[in-house]
mmCIF file of C-alpha atoms in Angstrom:
data_model
loop_
_atom_site.group_PDB
_atom_site.id
_atom_site.type_symbol
_atom_site.label_atom_id
_atom_site.label_comp_id
_atom_site.label_asym_id
_atom_site.label_seq_id
_atom_site.Cartn_x
_atom_site.Cartn_y
_atom_site.Cartn_z
ATOM 1 C CA MET T 1 51.671 -21.579 -3.196
ATOM 2 C CA ARG T 2 52.481 -18.392 -2.265
ATOM 3 C CA ARG T 3 51.047 -14.932 -4.169
ATOM 4 C CA PHE T 4 52.597 -12.890 -6.806
ATOM 5 C CA ARG T 5 52.781 -9.342 -5.112
ATOM 6 C CA TYR T 6 52.783 -7.484 -8.347
ATOM 7 C CA GLY T 7 54.363 -3.793 -8.148
ATOM 8 C CA LEU T 8 55.015 -4.622 -4.876
ATOM 9 C CA ASP T 9 57.278 -8.288 -5.339
ATOM 10 C CA PRO T 10 60.510 -7.140 -3.662
ATOM 11 C CA LEU T 11 62.340 -7.846 -7.182
ATOM 12 C CA CYS T 12 60.353 -5.610 -9.415
ATOM 13 C CA LEU T 13 60.531 -2.912 -6.395
ATOM 14 C CA LEU T 14 64.680 -2.872 -6.795
ATOM 15 C CA SER T 15 63.988 -2.856 -10.660
ATOM 16 C CA CYS T 16 62.919 -0.366 -11.297
ATOM 17 C CA GLY T 17 64.276 1.824 -8.521
ATOM 18 C CA LEU T 18 67.499 0.723 -10.350
ATOM 19 C CA TYR T 19 66.503 2.204 -13.307
ATOM 20 C CA ALA T 20 65.397 5.356 -12.178
ATOM 21 C CA ALA T 21 68.743 5.809 -10.903
ATOM 22 C CA CYS T 22 70.321 4.841 -13.958
ATOM 23 C CA ARG T 23 68.019 6.990 -16.677
ATOM 24 C CA TRP T 24 67.855 10.136 -14.713
ATOM 25 C CA LEU T 25 70.608 10.370 -11.740
ATOM 26 C CA ILE T 26 73.285 8.112 -13.674
ATOM 27 C CA ARG T 27 73.238 9.044 -17.523
ATOM 28 C CA PRO T 28 73.229 12.258 -16.992
ATOM 29 C CA HIS T 29 76.424 12.442 -15.639
ATOM 30 C CA THR T 30 78.542 9.389 -17.372
ATOM 31 C CA SER T 31 78.731 8.863 -21.145
ATOM 32 C CA ALA T 32 80.140 5.545 -20.708
ATOM 33 C CA VAL T 33 77.727 3.271 -23.837
ATOM 34 C CA PHE T 34 76.746 0.474 -21.145
ATOM 35 C CA TRP T 35 74.942 3.125 -19.071
ATOM 36 C CA HIS T 36 73.194 5.076 -21.872
ATOM 37 C CA SER T 37 71.960 1.922 -24.292
ATOM 38 C CA TYR T 38 72.255 -1.098 -21.895
ATOM 39 C CA SER T 39 71.902 -0.688 -18.523
ATOM 40 C CA THR T 40 68.190 -0.122 -18.325
ATOM 41 C CA ASP T 41 67.678 -3.587 -20.290
ATOM 42 C CA TYR T 42 68.573 -5.817 -17.374
ATOM 43 C CA LEU T 43 66.017 -4.009 -15.670
ATOM 44 C CA PHE T 44 63.290 -4.478 -18.365
ATOM 45 C CA ILE T 45 61.602 -7.424 -17.882
ATOM 46 C CA PRO T 46 61.825 -8.007 -13.588
ATOM 47 C CA ALA T 47 60.708 -4.053 -13.813
ATOM 48 C CA ALA T 48 57.718 -4.435 -16.522
ATOM 49 C CA LEU T 49 56.226 -7.429 -16.324
ATOM 50 C CA PRO T 50 55.188 -8.065 -12.423
ATOM 51 C CA LEU T 51 53.180 -4.605 -13.929
ATOM 52 C CA MET T 52 51.576 -5.629 -17.089
ATOM 53 C CA LEU T 53 50.739 -9.253 -15.496
ATOM 54 C CA TRP T 54 49.080 -6.242 -12.774
ATOM 55 C CA VAL T 55 47.189 -4.888 -15.801
ATOM 56 C CA TYR T 56 46.058 -8.150 -17.064
ATOM 57 C CA ARG T 57 44.973 -9.255 -13.838
ATOM 58 C CA ARG T 58 43.081 -5.928 -13.690
ATOM 59 C CA LEU T 59 41.605 -6.507 -16.802
ATOM 60 C CA GLY T 60 39.973 -10.099 -16.072
ATOM 61 C CA LEU T 61 43.070 -11.841 -19.269
ATOM 62 C CA ARG T 62 44.815 -14.142 -15.977
ATOM 63 C CA ALA T 63 43.171 -16.176 -13.584
ATOM 64 C CA HIS T 64 45.749 -16.297 -11.226
ATOM 65 C CA ASP T 65 47.752 -14.743 -8.823
ATOM 66 C CA GLN T 66 50.610 -17.375 -8.934
ATOM 67 C CA PHE T 67 54.441 -16.499 -10.250
ATOM 68 C CA PRO T 68 55.309 -15.822 -13.056
ATOM 69 C CA ASP T 69 56.631 -19.270 -14.400
ATOM 70 C CA TRP T 70 58.998 -19.849 -16.786
ATOM 71 C CA PRO T 71 56.399 -19.855 -20.183
ATOM 72 C CA GLU T 72 55.367 -16.891 -19.463
ATOM 73 C CA ILE T 73 58.475 -14.707 -18.561
ATOM 74 C CA GLY T 74 60.089 -16.817 -21.881
ATOM 75 C CA LEU T 75 57.281 -15.047 -24.328
ATOM 76 C CA HIS T 76 56.800 -11.460 -22.644
ATOM 77 C CA PHE T 77 61.041 -11.705 -23.370
ATOM 78 C CA VAL T 78 60.149 -12.635 -27.545
ATOM 79 C CA VAL T 79 56.802 -10.238 -27.680
ATOM 80 C CA TRP T 80 58.980 -7.756 -26.325
ATOM 81 C CA SER T 81 62.021 -7.909 -28.285
ATOM 82 C CA ILE T 82 60.454 -8.715 -31.445
ATOM 83 C CA ALA T 83 58.143 -5.316 -31.250
ATOM 84 C CA ALA T 84 61.037 -3.729 -29.952
ATOM 85 C CA GLU T 85 63.669 -4.552 -31.921
ATOM 86 C CA GLY T 86 62.368 -5.299 -34.995
ATOM 87 C CA VAL T 87 59.095 -4.026 -35.325
ATOM 88 C CA ALA T 88 59.776 -0.053 -33.797
ATOM 89 C CA PRO T 89 62.354 0.545 -35.446
ATOM 90 C CA LEU T 90 59.653 0.125 -38.946
ATOM 91 C CA LEU T 91 57.685 2.579 -37.913
ATOM 92 C CA PHE T 92 59.275 5.080 -35.522
ATOM 93 C CA LYS T 93 62.421 7.168 -37.377
ATOM 94 C CA SER T 94 64.174 7.883 -33.648
ATOM 95 C CA ALA T 95 63.985 4.297 -32.470
ATOM 96 C CA THR T 96 67.088 1.921 -33.742
ATOM 97 C CA GLY T 97 66.821 -2.472 -33.975
ATOM 98 C CA ASP T 98 69.746 -3.492 -31.689
ATOM 99 C CA TRP T 99 69.739 -6.678 -30.647
ATOM 100 C CA TRP T 100 72.487 -6.946 -28.139
ATOM 101 C CA ASP T 101 69.194 -5.913 -26.792
ATOM 102 C CA VAL T 102 68.175 -8.634 -26.045
ATOM 103 C CA VAL T 103 70.891 -10.143 -25.020
ATOM 104 C CA THR T 104 70.353 -8.148 -23.033
ATOM 105 C CA TYR T 105 66.725 -9.145 -22.266
ATOM 106 C CA ALA T 106 67.169 -12.286 -21.652
ATOM 107 C CA VAL T 107 69.692 -11.844 -18.583
ATOM 108 C CA GLY T 108 67.316 -9.682 -17.306
ATOM 109 C CA ALA T 109 64.347 -13.025 -18.187
ATOM 110 C CA VAL T 110 66.656 -15.419 -16.738
ATOM 111 C CA ILE T 111 67.446 -13.050 -13.365
ATOM 112 C CA ALA T 112 63.994 -12.534 -12.785
ATOM 113 C CA GLY T 113 62.717 -16.121 -13.782
ATOM 114 C CA GLY T 114 65.052 -17.893 -11.069
ATOM 115 C CA TRP T 115 63.826 -15.227 -8.300
ATOM 116 C CA TRP T 116 60.312 -15.807 -9.102
ATOM 117 C CA THR T 117 60.656 -19.862 -8.766
ATOM 118 C CA LEU T 118 62.802 -19.123 -5.674
ATOM 119 C CA ALA T 119 59.446 -17.025 -4.408
ATOM 120 C CA SER T 120 56.956 -18.845 -4.444
ATOM 121 C CA ARG T 121 58.408 -22.612 -3.229
ATOM 122 C CA PRO T 122 56.264 -21.715 -0.038
ATOM 123 C CA GLY T 123 56.841 -20.726 3.385
ATOM 124 C CA PHE T 124 60.121 -21.192 4.436
ATOM 125 C CA ASP T 125 61.120 -23.761 1.757
ATOM 126 C CA LEU T 126 63.379 -21.282 0.787
ATOM 127 C CA LEU T 127 65.632 -20.719 3.665
ATOM 128 C CA ALA T 128 65.845 -24.579 4.170
ATOM 129 C CA PRO T 129 69.062 -25.163 3.540
ATOM 130 C CA HIS T 130 70.962 -21.649 4.651
ATOM 131 C CA TYR T 131 69.067 -21.462 7.709
ATOM 132 C CA THR T 132 71.620 -23.073 9.582
ATOM 133 C CA TRP T 133 74.485 -21.064 8.956
ATOM 134 C CA MET T 134 72.955 -18.106 8.941
ATOM 135 C CA GLU T 135 71.621 -18.671 12.103
ATOM 136 C CA LYS T 136 75.070 -19.327 13.382
ATOM 137 C CA VAL T 137 76.732 -16.094 11.439
ATOM 138 C CA LEU T 138 73.505 -13.936 12.411
ATOM 139 C CA ALA T 139 72.755 -14.744 16.036
ATOM 140 C CA GLY T 140 75.165 -16.710 17.691
ATOM 141 C CA PRO T 141 74.098 -19.636 20.182
ATOM 142 C CA ARG T 142 71.863 -17.212 21.974
ATOM 143 C CA LEU T 143 68.588 -19.026 20.460
ATOM 144 C CA GLN T 144 69.736 -22.086 21.093
ATOM 145 C CA ARG T 145 70.113 -21.620 24.350
ATOM 146 C CA CYS T 146 67.303 -20.421 24.549
ATOM 147 C CA ARG T 147 65.890 -23.707 22.473
ATOM 148 C CA THR T 148 67.732 -25.860 25.825
ATOM 149 C CA ALA T 149 67.759 -23.449 29.068
ATOM 150 C CA TRP T 150 63.842 -26.240 30.296
ATOM 151 C CA ILE T 151 65.718 -29.891 29.246
ATOM 152 C CA ASP T 152 66.326 -30.764 32.547
ATOM 153 C CA GLU T 153 62.690 -30.398 33.370
ATOM 154 C CA LEU T 154 61.554 -32.013 30.923
ATOM 155 C CA ALA T 155 63.465 -35.080 31.313
ATOM 156 C CA GLY T 156 60.061 -37.078 33.241
ATOM 157 C CA THR T 157 58.127 -36.281 30.350
ATOM 158 C CA ARG T 158 57.732 -39.580 27.725
ATOM 159 C CA ARG T 159 55.439 -37.561 25.082
ATOM 160 C CA LEU T 160 57.186 -33.732 23.892
ATOM 161 C CA LEU T 161 55.156 -32.324 20.084
ATOM 162 C CA VAL T 162 57.421 -30.273 18.473
ATOM 163 C CA ALA T 163 55.504 -27.775 16.526
ATOM 164 C CA GLY T 164 57.770 -25.546 14.043
ATOM 165 C CA VAL T 165 60.235 -27.830 14.486
ATOM 166 C CA GLY T 166 61.852 -25.741 11.763
ATOM 167 C CA HIS T 167 65.783 -27.790 11.271
ATOM 168 C CA GLY T 168 65.615 -29.814 14.167
ATOM 169 C CA PRO T 169 68.997 -27.681 15.883
ATOM 170 C CA ALA T 170 67.937 -28.826 19.826
ATOM 171 C CA LEU T 171 66.185 -32.702 18.436
ATOM 172 C CA ALA T 172 69.632 -34.372 19.090
ATOM 173 C CA ALA T 173 70.521 -31.403 22.764
ATOM 174 C CA VAL T 174 66.133 -33.054 24.823
ATOM 175 C CA LEU T 175 66.155 -36.713 22.981
ATOM 176 C CA ARG T 176 69.822 -37.238 25.009
ATOM 177 C CA ARG T 177 68.891 -35.356 27.572
ATOM 178 C CA ASN T 178 65.835 -38.093 27.760
ATOM 179 C CA PRO T 179 66.249 -41.443 26.707
ATOM 180 C CA ASP T 180 62.347 -42.115 27.276
ATOM 181 C CA LEU T 181 60.990 -39.402 24.962
ATOM 182 C CA ARG T 182 60.060 -39.676 21.966
ATOM 183 C CA VAL T 183 59.280 -36.389 19.706
ATOM 184 C CA THR T 184 56.517 -35.939 16.936
ATOM 185 C CA CYS T 185 58.068 -32.830 15.040
ATOM 186 C CA VAL T 186 55.610 -31.292 12.786
ATOM 187 C CA ASP T 187 56.646 -28.286 10.515
ATOM 188 C CA ALA T 188 55.221 -26.502 6.888
ATOM 189 C CA SER T 189 58.107 -26.570 5.382
ATOM 190 C CA ALA T 190 59.291 -30.067 3.781
ATOM 191 C CA ARG T 191 62.321 -28.511 3.404
ATOM 192 C CA MET T 192 63.097 -27.653 6.699
ATOM 193 C CA LEU T 193 61.814 -31.291 8.007
ATOM 194 C CA THR T 194 63.377 -32.405 5.323
ATOM 195 C CA VAL T 195 67.335 -30.762 6.737
ATOM 196 C CA ALA T 196 66.690 -31.340 10.711
ATOM 197 C CA ARG T 197 65.433 -35.639 9.011
ATOM 198 C CA ARG T 198 69.699 -35.159 8.332
ATOM 199 C CA ARG T 199 70.665 -32.979 11.182
ATOM 200 C CA ALA T 200 69.556 -36.061 12.816
ATOM 201 C CA ARG T 201 71.226 -38.479 10.969
ATOM 202 C CA ARG T 202 74.350 -37.610 11.148
ATOM 203 C CA ALA T 203 74.306 -36.338 15.190
ATOM 204 C CA GLY T 204 73.690 -40.897 15.674
ATOM 205 C CA LEU T 205 69.559 -40.317 16.727
ATOM 206 C CA ASP T 206 67.179 -43.339 17.051
ATOM 207 C CA MET T 207 64.610 -42.048 13.834
ATOM 208 C CA SER T 208 62.396 -44.320 16.073
ATOM 209 C CA ARG T 209 61.746 -41.776 18.455
ATOM 210 C CA LEU T 210 61.236 -39.104 16.247
ATOM 211 C CA GLU T 211 58.051 -38.530 14.097
ATOM 212 C CA PHE T 212 58.332 -36.287 11.460
ATOM 213 C CA VAL T 213 54.663 -34.186 10.720
ATOM 214 C CA HIS T 214 54.701 -32.358 6.758
ATOM 215 C CA ALA T 215 51.188 -29.636 8.073
ATOM 216 C CA SER T 216 50.285 -26.072 8.898
ATOM 217 C CA LEU T 217 48.853 -25.012 12.288
ATOM 218 C CA PRO T 218 46.302 -24.427 12.909
ATOM 219 C CA ALA T 219 45.169 -27.018 10.504
ATOM 220 C CA TRP T 220 46.279 -30.064 11.320
ATOM 221 C CA ARG T 221 44.322 -31.542 14.702
ATOM 222 C CA PRO T 222 47.223 -34.017 16.269
ATOM 223 C CA PRO T 223 45.712 -36.787 18.860
ATOM 224 C CA GLU T 224 43.705 -34.963 22.464
ATOM 225 C CA ALA T 225 45.095 -35.635 25.481
ATOM 226 C CA HIS T 226 47.955 -36.902 24.579
ATOM 227 C CA TYR T 227 51.169 -34.819 24.679
ATOM 228 C CA ASP T 228 52.842 -34.509 28.051
ATOM 229 C CA ALA T 229 55.438 -31.478 26.477
ATOM 230 C CA ILE T 230 54.902 -29.350 24.177
ATOM 231 C CA ALA T 231 57.893 -27.301 21.817
ATOM 232 C CA THR T 232 57.218 -24.072 20.195
ATOM 233 C CA HIS T 233 61.018 -22.289 19.491
ATOM 234 C CA PHE T 234 60.802 -19.538 17.969
ATOM 235 C CA PHE T 235 57.573 -20.694 16.053
ATOM 236 C CA LEU T 236 54.471 -18.684 17.434
ATOM 237 C CA ASP T 237 56.494 -15.266 16.510
ATOM 238 C CA CYS T 238 55.179 -16.042 12.898
ATOM 239 C CA PHE T 239 51.066 -16.094 13.783
ATOM 240 C CA PRO T 240 48.973 -12.779 13.576
ATOM 241 C CA PRO T 241 46.762 -11.799 16.851
ATOM 242 C CA ARG T 242 44.463 -13.965 15.071
ATOM 243 C CA GLU T 243 45.944 -17.439 14.194
ATOM 244 C CA LEU T 244 47.882 -17.480 17.017
ATOM 245 C CA ALA T 245 45.013 -18.246 19.313
ATOM 246 C CA ALA T 246 43.514 -20.951 16.898
ATOM 247 C CA VAL T 247 47.706 -22.350 17.093
ATOM 248 C CA ILE T 248 47.902 -21.996 20.565
ATOM 249 C CA ALA T 249 44.847 -24.356 21.673
ATOM 250 C CA THR T 250 44.802 -26.997 18.759
ATOM 251 C CA LEU T 251 48.550 -27.406 20.807
ATOM 252 C CA ALA T 252 46.295 -27.002 24.650
ATOM 253 C CA ARG T 253 44.427 -29.918 22.878
ATOM 254 C CA ALA T 254 46.758 -31.675 22.051
ATOM 255 C CA ALA T 255 48.517 -32.030 25.902
ATOM 256 C CA THR T 256 47.533 -33.925 28.691
ATOM 257 C CA PRO T 257 45.983 -31.776 31.935
ATOM 258 C CA GLY T 258 49.249 -31.881 32.994
ATOM 259 C CA ALA T 259 51.153 -30.421 30.860
ATOM 260 C CA LEU T 260 55.008 -28.563 30.447
ATOM 261 C CA TRP T 261 55.234 -26.669 27.344
ATOM 262 C CA VAL T 262 58.339 -24.732 26.791
ATOM 263 C CA VAL T 263 57.971 -21.344 24.713
ATOM 264 C CA SER T 264 61.802 -19.666 22.952
ATOM 265 C CA ASP T 265 61.149 -16.606 21.391
ATOM 266 C CA PHE T 266 61.451 -12.591 20.686
ATOM 267 C CA ALA T 267 60.544 -10.512 23.364
ATOM 268 C CA LEU T 268 60.160 -6.023 23.922
ATOM 269 C CA PRO T 269 61.304 -4.927 26.825
ATOM 270 C CA ALA T 270 59.599 -3.067 28.901
ATOM 271 C CA ARG T 271 61.102 0.086 28.250
ATOM 272 C CA GLY T 272 64.906 1.883 27.427
ATOM 273 C CA PRO T 273 66.779 1.310 24.953
ATOM 274 C CA ALA T 274 67.012 -2.192 25.178
ATOM 275 C CA ARG T 275 62.924 -1.455 24.063
ATOM 276 C CA TRP T 276 63.838 0.713 20.461
ATOM 277 C CA ARG T 277 66.710 -1.717 20.287
ATOM 278 C CA ALA T 278 64.256 -4.523 20.605
ATOM 279 C CA ARG T 279 62.099 -2.630 17.858
ATOM 280 C CA ALA T 280 64.324 -2.148 15.388
ATOM 281 C CA VAL T 281 65.142 -5.566 15.415
ATOM 282 C CA HIS T 282 61.674 -7.647 15.573
ATOM 283 C CA LYS T 283 60.306 -4.413 12.201
ATOM 284 C CA LEU T 284 63.974 -5.753 10.222
ATOM 285 C CA MET T 285 63.129 -9.317 11.590
ATOM 286 C CA TYR T 286 59.617 -9.635 9.800
ATOM 287 C CA LEU T 287 60.528 -7.884 6.882
ATOM 288 C CA PHE T 288 62.673 -10.034 5.921
ATOM 289 C CA PHE T 289 60.748 -13.261 6.319
ATOM 290 C CA ARG T 290 58.198 -11.442 4.613
ATOM 291 C CA LEU T 291 59.684 -11.178 1.499
ATOM 292 C CA THR T 292 60.659 -13.780 1.641
ATOM 293 C CA THR T 293 58.427 -16.642 3.299
ATOM 294 C CA GLY T 294 55.138 -14.600 2.719
ATOM 295 C CA LEU T 295 54.721 -14.244 6.831
ATOM 296 C CA PRO T 296 51.414 -13.702 7.914
ATOM 297 C CA ALA T 297 52.482 -11.610 11.021
ATOM 298 C CA ARG T 298 53.709 -8.288 10.874
ATOM 299 C CA ARG T 299 55.031 -7.227 14.477
ATOM 300 C CA LEU T 300 54.863 -9.791 17.998
ATOM 301 C CA THR T 301 52.117 -11.271 19.393
ATOM 302 C CA PRO T 302 52.629 -11.752 23.276
ATOM 303 C CA PRO T 303 51.400 -15.404 24.087
ATOM 304 C CA ASP T 304 50.716 -15.011 27.631
ATOM 305 C CA THR T 305 47.214 -14.680 27.703
ATOM 306 C CA LEU T 306 46.380 -17.102 25.631
ATOM 307 C CA LEU T 307 48.010 -19.989 27.293
ATOM 308 C CA ALA T 308 47.178 -18.395 30.626
ATOM 309 C CA ALA T 309 43.298 -19.063 28.900
ATOM 310 C CA HIS T 310 44.374 -22.915 27.996
ATOM 311 C CA GLY T 311 45.293 -23.245 32.086
ATOM 312 C CA PHE T 312 48.987 -23.337 31.764
ATOM 313 C CA ARG T 313 50.694 -20.776 33.883
ATOM 314 C CA LEU T 314 53.822 -19.170 34.131
ATOM 315 C CA GLN T 315 56.862 -21.326 36.855
ATOM 316 C CA GLN T 316 60.106 -19.836 34.989
ATOM 317 C CA ARG T 317 61.067 -16.860 32.698
ATOM 318 C CA ALA T 318 64.804 -16.926 31.664
ATOM 319 C CA THR T 319 66.000 -13.356 29.310
ATOM 320 C CA GLN T 320 68.950 -12.798 27.162
ATOM 321 C CA ASP T 321 70.513 -9.981 25.431
ATOM 322 C CA TRP T 322 69.017 -6.929 27.273
ATOM 323 C CA GLY T 323 65.841 -8.488 26.658
ATOM 324 C CA LEU T 324 65.582 -9.979 23.139
ATOM 325 C CA LEU T 325 65.184 -13.220 23.824
ATOM 326 C CA HIS T 326 63.302 -15.688 26.579
ATOM 327 C CA ALA T 327 63.010 -19.225 27.341
ATOM 328 C CA ASP T 328 59.726 -19.560 29.177
ATOM 329 C CA LEU T 329 58.880 -23.075 31.161
ATOM 330 C CA TRP T 330 54.600 -23.201 31.447
ATOM 331 C CA GLY T 331 52.549 -26.126 33.292
ATOM 332 C CA ARG T 332 48.841 -26.700 33.235
ATOM 333 C CA GLN T 333 47.831 -28.526 36.369
ATOM 334 C CA GLY T 334 46.398 -31.921 35.788
#
């Protein structure tokens, strides 16, 4: 379960910003009824409820850090509507009850509830149905070229572990190239695994050669010295340094003495405009995934020294897109 960030929740931040813009930038320059009477009411619950829940948490009146659910949102909507539009006009001469305000509160509550319901889904579940088209729009074929760069080198392998299989874009290519290969696909997102299974079936793959495991690394414990190939495609960049070390140690224990390890990931060029561009891409990428998935990593941690510490040596490296992407082939001496 993802942790609710209260005042740092993206919807709360956006709503507070829009509230300030409506109140102090737009209203002074327009006489339109909407901007004076209703514009900020839509933002009331998205902006105020997270802050109120934070106060409850500090006072010990809220026992958890989960996202607001529909009953919690509905209760505050009812109480605030009655207080603002029913009770306040009886107590204060300046207050006027307008039950159209209640309608706008309700719209804001529905929008907030929908967002928080989606945002509460663990990890990449929220993005899973959209990941394929997002990759096509934002990256074209570049990520797939990285994933498939060393498929020919895996021709002699028999058991492949794909950690962080995601939506499974490389499964068809690797299985068709190697008819004797069996693949174990691991992912922490149940919805990603569903997408990967569906994609494999549509591609007409032999599902008996595929095993799908819903598990999180490094907590998952694969059989030791079992896989003669490991693949981590745009997966290792999801972990902060300490957790990355544990993930690589877990996967290394699952690899045989002569195993190959394919790493496809983002990179940071050494210098110049390519490095500046990559830094900007990394910042935007990590910000997006932290907001939408709760990704723990804040920046890219190169895995090279960790792989080397477990007996793997870099055999080949292919780079593309001005050094922003790379595909590595690592091997362990048997």
